[in-house]
PDB file of C-alpha atoms in Angstrom:
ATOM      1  CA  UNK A   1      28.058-101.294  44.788  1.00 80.00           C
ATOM      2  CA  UNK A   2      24.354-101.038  43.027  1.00 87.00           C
ATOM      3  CA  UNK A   3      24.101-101.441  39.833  1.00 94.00           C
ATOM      4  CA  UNK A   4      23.677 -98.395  36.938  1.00 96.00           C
ATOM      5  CA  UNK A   5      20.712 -98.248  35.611  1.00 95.00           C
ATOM      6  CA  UNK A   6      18.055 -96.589  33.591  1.00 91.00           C
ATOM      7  CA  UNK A   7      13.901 -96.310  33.254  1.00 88.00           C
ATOM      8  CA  UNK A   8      12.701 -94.195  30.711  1.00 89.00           C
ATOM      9  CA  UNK A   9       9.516 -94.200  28.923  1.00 92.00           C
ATOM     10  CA  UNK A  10      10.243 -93.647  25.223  1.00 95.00           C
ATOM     11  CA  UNK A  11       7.593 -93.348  21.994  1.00 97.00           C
ATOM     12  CA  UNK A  12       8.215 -96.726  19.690  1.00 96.00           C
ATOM     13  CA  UNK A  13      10.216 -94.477  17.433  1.00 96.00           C
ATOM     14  CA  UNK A  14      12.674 -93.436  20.049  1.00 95.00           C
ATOM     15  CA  UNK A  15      11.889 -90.309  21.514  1.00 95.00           C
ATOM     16  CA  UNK A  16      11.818 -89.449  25.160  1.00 92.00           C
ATOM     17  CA  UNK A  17      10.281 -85.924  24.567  1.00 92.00           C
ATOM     18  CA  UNK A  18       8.588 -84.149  21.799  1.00 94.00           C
ATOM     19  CA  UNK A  19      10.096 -81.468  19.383  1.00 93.00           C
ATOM     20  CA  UNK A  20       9.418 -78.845  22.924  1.00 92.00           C
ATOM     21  CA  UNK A  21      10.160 -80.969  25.426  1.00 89.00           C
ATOM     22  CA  UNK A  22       7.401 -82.055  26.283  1.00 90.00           C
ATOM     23  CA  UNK A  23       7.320 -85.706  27.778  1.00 90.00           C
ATOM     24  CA  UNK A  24       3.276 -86.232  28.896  1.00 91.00           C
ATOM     25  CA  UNK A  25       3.274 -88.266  25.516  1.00 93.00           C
ATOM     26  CA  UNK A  26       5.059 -90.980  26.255  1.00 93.00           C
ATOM     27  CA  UNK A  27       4.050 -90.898  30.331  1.00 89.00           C
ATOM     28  CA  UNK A  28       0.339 -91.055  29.349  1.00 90.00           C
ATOM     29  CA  UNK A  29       0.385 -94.800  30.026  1.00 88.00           C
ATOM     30  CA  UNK A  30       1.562 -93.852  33.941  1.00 81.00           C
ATOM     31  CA  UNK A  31      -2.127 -92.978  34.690  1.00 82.00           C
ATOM     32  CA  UNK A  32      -3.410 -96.179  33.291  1.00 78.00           C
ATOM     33  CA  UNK A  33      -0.910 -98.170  35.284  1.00 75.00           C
ATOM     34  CA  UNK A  34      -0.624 -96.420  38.940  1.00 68.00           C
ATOM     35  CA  UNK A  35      -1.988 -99.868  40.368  1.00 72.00           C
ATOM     36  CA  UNK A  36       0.887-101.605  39.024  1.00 72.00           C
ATOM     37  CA  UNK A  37       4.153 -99.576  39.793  1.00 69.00           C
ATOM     38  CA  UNK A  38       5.935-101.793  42.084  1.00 64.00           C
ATOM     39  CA  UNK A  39       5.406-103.995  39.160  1.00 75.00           C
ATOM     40  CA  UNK A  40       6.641-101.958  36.532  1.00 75.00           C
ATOM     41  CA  UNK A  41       9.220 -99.997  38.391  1.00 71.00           C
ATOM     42  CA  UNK A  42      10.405-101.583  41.253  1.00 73.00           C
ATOM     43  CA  UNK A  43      10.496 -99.188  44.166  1.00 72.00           C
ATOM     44  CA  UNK A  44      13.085 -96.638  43.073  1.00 73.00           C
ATOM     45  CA  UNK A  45      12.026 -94.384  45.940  1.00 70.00           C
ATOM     46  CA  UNK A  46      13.572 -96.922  48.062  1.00 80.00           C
ATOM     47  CA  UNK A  47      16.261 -98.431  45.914  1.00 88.00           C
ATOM     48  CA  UNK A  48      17.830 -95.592  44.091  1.00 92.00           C
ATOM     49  CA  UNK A  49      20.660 -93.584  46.107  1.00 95.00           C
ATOM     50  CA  UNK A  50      21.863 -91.173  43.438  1.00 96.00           C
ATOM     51  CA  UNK A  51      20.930 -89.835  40.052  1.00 95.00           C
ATOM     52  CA  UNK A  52      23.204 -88.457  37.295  1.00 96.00           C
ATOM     53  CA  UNK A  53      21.774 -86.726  34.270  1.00 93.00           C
ATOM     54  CA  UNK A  54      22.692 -83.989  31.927  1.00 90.00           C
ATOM     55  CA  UNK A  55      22.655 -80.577  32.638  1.00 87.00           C
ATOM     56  CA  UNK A  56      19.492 -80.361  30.190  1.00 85.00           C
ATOM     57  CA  UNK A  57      17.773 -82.057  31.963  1.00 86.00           C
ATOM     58  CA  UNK A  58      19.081 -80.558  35.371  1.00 88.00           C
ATOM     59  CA  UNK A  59      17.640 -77.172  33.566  1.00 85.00           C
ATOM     60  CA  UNK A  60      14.225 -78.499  33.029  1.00 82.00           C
ATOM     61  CA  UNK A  61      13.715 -79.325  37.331  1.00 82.00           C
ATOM     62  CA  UNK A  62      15.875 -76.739  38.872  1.00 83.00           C
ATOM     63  CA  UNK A  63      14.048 -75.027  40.999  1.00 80.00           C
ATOM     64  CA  UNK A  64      13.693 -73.583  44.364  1.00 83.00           C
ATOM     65  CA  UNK A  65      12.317 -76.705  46.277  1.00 83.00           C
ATOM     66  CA  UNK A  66      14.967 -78.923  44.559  1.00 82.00           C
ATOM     67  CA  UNK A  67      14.110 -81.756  41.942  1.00 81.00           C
ATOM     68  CA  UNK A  68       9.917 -82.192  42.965  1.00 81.00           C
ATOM     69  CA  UNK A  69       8.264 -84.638  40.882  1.00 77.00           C
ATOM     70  CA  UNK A  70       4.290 -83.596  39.251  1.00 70.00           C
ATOM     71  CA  UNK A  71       2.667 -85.300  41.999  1.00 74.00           C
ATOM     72  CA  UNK A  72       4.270 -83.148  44.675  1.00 78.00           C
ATOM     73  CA  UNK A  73       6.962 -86.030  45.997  1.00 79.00           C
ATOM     74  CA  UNK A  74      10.297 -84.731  46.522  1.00 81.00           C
ATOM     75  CA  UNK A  75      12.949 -87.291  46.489  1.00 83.00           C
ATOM     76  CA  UNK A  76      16.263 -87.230  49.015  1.00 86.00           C
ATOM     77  CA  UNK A  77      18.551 -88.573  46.466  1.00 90.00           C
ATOM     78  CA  UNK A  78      22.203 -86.837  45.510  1.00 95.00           C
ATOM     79  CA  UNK A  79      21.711 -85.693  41.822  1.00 95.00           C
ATOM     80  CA  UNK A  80      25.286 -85.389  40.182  1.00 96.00           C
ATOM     81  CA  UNK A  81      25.238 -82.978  37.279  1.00 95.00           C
ATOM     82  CA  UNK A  82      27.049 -83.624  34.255  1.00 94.00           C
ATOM     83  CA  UNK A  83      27.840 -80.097  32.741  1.00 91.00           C
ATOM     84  CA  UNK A  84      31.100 -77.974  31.466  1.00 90.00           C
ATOM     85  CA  UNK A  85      30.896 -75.367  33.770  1.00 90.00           C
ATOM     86  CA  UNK A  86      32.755 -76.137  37.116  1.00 88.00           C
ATOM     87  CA  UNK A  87      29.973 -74.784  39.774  1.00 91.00           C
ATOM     88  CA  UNK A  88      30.152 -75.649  43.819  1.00 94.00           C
ATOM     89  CA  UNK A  89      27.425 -78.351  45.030  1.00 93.00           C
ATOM     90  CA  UNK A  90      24.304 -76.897  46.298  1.00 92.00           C
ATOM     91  CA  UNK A  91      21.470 -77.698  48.143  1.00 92.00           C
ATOM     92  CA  UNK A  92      17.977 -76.828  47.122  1.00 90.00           C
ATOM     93  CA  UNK A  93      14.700 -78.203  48.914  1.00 88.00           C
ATOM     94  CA  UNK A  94      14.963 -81.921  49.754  1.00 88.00           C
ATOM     95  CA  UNK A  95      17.719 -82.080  46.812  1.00 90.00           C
ATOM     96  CA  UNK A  96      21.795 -81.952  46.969  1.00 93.00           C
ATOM     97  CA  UNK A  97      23.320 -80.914  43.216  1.00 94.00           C
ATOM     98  CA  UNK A  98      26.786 -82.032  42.292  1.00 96.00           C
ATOM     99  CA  UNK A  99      28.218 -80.684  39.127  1.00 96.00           C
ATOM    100  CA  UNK A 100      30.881 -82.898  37.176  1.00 95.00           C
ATOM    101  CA  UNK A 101      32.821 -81.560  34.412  1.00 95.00           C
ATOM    102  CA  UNK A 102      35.305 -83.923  33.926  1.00 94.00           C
ATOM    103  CA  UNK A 103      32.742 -86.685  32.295  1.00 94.00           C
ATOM    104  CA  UNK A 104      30.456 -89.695  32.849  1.00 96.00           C
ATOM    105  CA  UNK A 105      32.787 -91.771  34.638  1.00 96.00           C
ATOM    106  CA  UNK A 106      33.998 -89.210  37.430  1.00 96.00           C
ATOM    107  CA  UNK A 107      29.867 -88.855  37.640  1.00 96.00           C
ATOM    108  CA  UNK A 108      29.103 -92.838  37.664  1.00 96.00           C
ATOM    109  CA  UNK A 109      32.081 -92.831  40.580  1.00 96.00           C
ATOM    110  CA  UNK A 110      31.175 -90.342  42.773  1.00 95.00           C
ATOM    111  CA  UNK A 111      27.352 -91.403  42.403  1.00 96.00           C
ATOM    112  CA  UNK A 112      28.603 -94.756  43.387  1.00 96.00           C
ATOM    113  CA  UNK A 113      30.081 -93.305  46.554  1.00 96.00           C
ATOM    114  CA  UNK A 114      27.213 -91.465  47.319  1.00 95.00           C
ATOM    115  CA  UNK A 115      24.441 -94.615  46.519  1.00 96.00           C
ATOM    116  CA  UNK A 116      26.748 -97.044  48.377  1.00 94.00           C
ATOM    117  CA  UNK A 117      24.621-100.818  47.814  1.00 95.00           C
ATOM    118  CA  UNK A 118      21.780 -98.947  46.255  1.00 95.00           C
ATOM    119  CA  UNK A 119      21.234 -98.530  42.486  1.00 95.00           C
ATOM    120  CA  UNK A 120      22.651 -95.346  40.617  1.00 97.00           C
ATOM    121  CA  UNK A 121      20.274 -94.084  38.048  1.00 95.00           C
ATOM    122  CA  UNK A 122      20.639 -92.025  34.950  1.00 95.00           C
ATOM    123  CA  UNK A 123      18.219 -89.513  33.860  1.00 91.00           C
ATOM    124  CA  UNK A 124      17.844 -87.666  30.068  1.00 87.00           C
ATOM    125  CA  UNK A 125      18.957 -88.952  27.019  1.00 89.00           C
ATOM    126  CA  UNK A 126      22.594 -87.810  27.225  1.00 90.00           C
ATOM    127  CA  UNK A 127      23.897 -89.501  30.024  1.00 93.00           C
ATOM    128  CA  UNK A 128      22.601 -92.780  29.175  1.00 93.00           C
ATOM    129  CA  UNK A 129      24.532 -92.556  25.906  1.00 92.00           C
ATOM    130  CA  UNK A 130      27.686 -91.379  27.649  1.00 93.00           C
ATOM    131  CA  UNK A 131      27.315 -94.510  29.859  1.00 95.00           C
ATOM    132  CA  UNK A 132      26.550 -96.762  27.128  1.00 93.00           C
ATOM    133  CA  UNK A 133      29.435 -95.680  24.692  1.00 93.00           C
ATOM    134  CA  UNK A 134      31.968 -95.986  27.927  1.00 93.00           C
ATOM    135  CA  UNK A 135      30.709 -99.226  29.195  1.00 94.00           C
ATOM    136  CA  UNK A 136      29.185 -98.239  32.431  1.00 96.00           C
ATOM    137  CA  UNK A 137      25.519 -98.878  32.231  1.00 96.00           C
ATOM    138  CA  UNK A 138      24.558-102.362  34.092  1.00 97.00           C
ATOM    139  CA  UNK A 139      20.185-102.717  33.149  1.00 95.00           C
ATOM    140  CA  UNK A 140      18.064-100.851  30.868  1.00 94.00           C
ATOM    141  CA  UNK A 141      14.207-100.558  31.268  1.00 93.00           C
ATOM    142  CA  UNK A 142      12.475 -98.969  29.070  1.00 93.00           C
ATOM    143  CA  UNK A 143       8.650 -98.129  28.603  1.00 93.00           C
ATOM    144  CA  UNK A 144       7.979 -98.293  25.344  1.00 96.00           C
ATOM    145  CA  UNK A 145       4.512 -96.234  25.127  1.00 95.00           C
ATOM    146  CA  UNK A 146       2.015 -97.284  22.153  1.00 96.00           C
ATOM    147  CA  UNK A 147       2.767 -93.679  20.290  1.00 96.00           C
ATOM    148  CA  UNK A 148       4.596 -92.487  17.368  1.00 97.00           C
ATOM    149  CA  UNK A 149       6.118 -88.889  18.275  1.00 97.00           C
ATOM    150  CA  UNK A 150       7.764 -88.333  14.671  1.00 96.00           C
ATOM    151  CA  UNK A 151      10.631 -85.800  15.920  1.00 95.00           C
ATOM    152  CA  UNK A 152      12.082 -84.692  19.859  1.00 95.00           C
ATOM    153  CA  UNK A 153      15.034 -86.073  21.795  1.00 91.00           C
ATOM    154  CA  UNK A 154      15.762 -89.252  20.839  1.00 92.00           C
ATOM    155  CA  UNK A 155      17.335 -91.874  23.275  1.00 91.00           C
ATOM    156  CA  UNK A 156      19.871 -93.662  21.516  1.00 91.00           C
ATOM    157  CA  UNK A 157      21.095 -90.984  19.046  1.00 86.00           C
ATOM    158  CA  UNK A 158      24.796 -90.941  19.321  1.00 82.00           C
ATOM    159  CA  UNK A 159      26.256 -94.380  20.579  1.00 84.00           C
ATOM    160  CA  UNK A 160      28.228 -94.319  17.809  1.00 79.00           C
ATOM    161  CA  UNK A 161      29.137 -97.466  15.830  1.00 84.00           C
ATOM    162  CA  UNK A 162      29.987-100.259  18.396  1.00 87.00           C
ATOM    163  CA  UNK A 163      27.325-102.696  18.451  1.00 91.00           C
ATOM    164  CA  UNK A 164      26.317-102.779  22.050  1.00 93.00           C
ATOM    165  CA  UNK A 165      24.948-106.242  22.781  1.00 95.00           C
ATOM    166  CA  UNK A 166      21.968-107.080  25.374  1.00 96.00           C
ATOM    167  CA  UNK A 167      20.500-109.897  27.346  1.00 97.00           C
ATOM    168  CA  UNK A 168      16.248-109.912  27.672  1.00 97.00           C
ATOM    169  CA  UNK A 169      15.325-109.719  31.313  1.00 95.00           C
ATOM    170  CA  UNK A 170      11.181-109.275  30.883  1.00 94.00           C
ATOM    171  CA  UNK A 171       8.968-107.914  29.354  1.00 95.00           C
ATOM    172  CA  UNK A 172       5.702-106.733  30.634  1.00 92.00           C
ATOM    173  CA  UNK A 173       2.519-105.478  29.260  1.00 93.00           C
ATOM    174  CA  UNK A 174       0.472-102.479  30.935  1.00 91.00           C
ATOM    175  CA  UNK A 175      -2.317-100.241  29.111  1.00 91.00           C
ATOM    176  CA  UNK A 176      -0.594 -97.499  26.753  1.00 92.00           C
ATOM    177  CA  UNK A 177       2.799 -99.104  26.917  1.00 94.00           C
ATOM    178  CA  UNK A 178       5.163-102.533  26.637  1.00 95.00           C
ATOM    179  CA  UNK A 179       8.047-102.132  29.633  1.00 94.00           C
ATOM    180  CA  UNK A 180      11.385-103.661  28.199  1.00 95.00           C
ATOM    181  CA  UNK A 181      14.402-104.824  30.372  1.00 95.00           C
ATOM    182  CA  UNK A 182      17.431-105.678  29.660  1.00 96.00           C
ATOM    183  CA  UNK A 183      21.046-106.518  31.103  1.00 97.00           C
ATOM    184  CA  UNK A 184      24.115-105.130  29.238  1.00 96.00           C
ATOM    185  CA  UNK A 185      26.520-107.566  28.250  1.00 95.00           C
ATOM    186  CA  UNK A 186      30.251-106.441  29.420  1.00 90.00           C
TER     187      UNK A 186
END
């Protein structure tokens, strides 16, 4: 099975979005760094095969033409919804929705199913805590972008005491923003 992972771009105090939810903030670095994506990023077109993320964030693309990124691209990965509300899968655009309400590791297994050897990725703030706290999350990347937001949705609000520990993979430099990686340490 791939790996669980997460890529975020997050101000140097923490926060993945401002106070509205607004994240152009800490993305402003993307436009400074197109030329070196592969570099950055990988090629998560090609090597992510499911997404799980809160239904927050599930509110904030739904749409329509399915999860369609600013740039027009519309990715064909399975996006399993983590949510209370029991709701039937549904298919909008390029995009097939799974809702799970019984928690981050029924989502992390039937993402797994659905990825097979590619990577499972988590998206918003919530379900990379819920896969933190339970011990599920294999690499975090993080780009850290050269701002300080003050207040929004911060990314590592409630892991609770446990210290989580991590091994350095890289670190890379680009304009507007220092990419982290790390592996977590079972």
């Amino acid at each position: 099975m791939g790996k669980v992972m997460f890529g975020l771009s997050v101000s140097l105090d923490g926060f993945i979005a401002d106070k509205n939810d607004d994240v152009s903030e800490v993305f402003a670095w993307f436009s400074n760094a197109w030329d070196r994506l592969y570099e950055v990023a990988g090629d998560p077109l090609n090597e992510t095969g499911a997404v799980i993320m809160g239904h927050r964030s599930f509110n904030m693309i739904d749409n329509d033409n399915g999860w369609v990124f600013p740039d027009g691209t519309a990715p064909e990965w399975p996006v399993i919804v983590l949510q209370s509300q029991a709701r039937e899968p549904v298919k909008k655009g390029k995009t097939q929705f799974y809702f799970v309400t019984d928690g981050i590791e029924s989502a992390i297994q039937k993402a797994q199913e659905l990825a097979g050897e590619k990577q499972v990725a988590l998206h918003g703030a919530s379900a990379v805590q819920q896969a933190l706290k339970a011990g599920l999350l294999d690499e975090i990347n993080m780009a850290v972008a050269h701002i300080l937001l003050g207040e929004g949705v911060r990314l590592f609000d409630h892991l609770g005491s446990k210290s989580i520990h991590l091994e350095h993979i890289r670190t890379l430099e680009t304009p507007g923003a220092t990419h982290l990686s790390f592996r977590v340490v079972k």
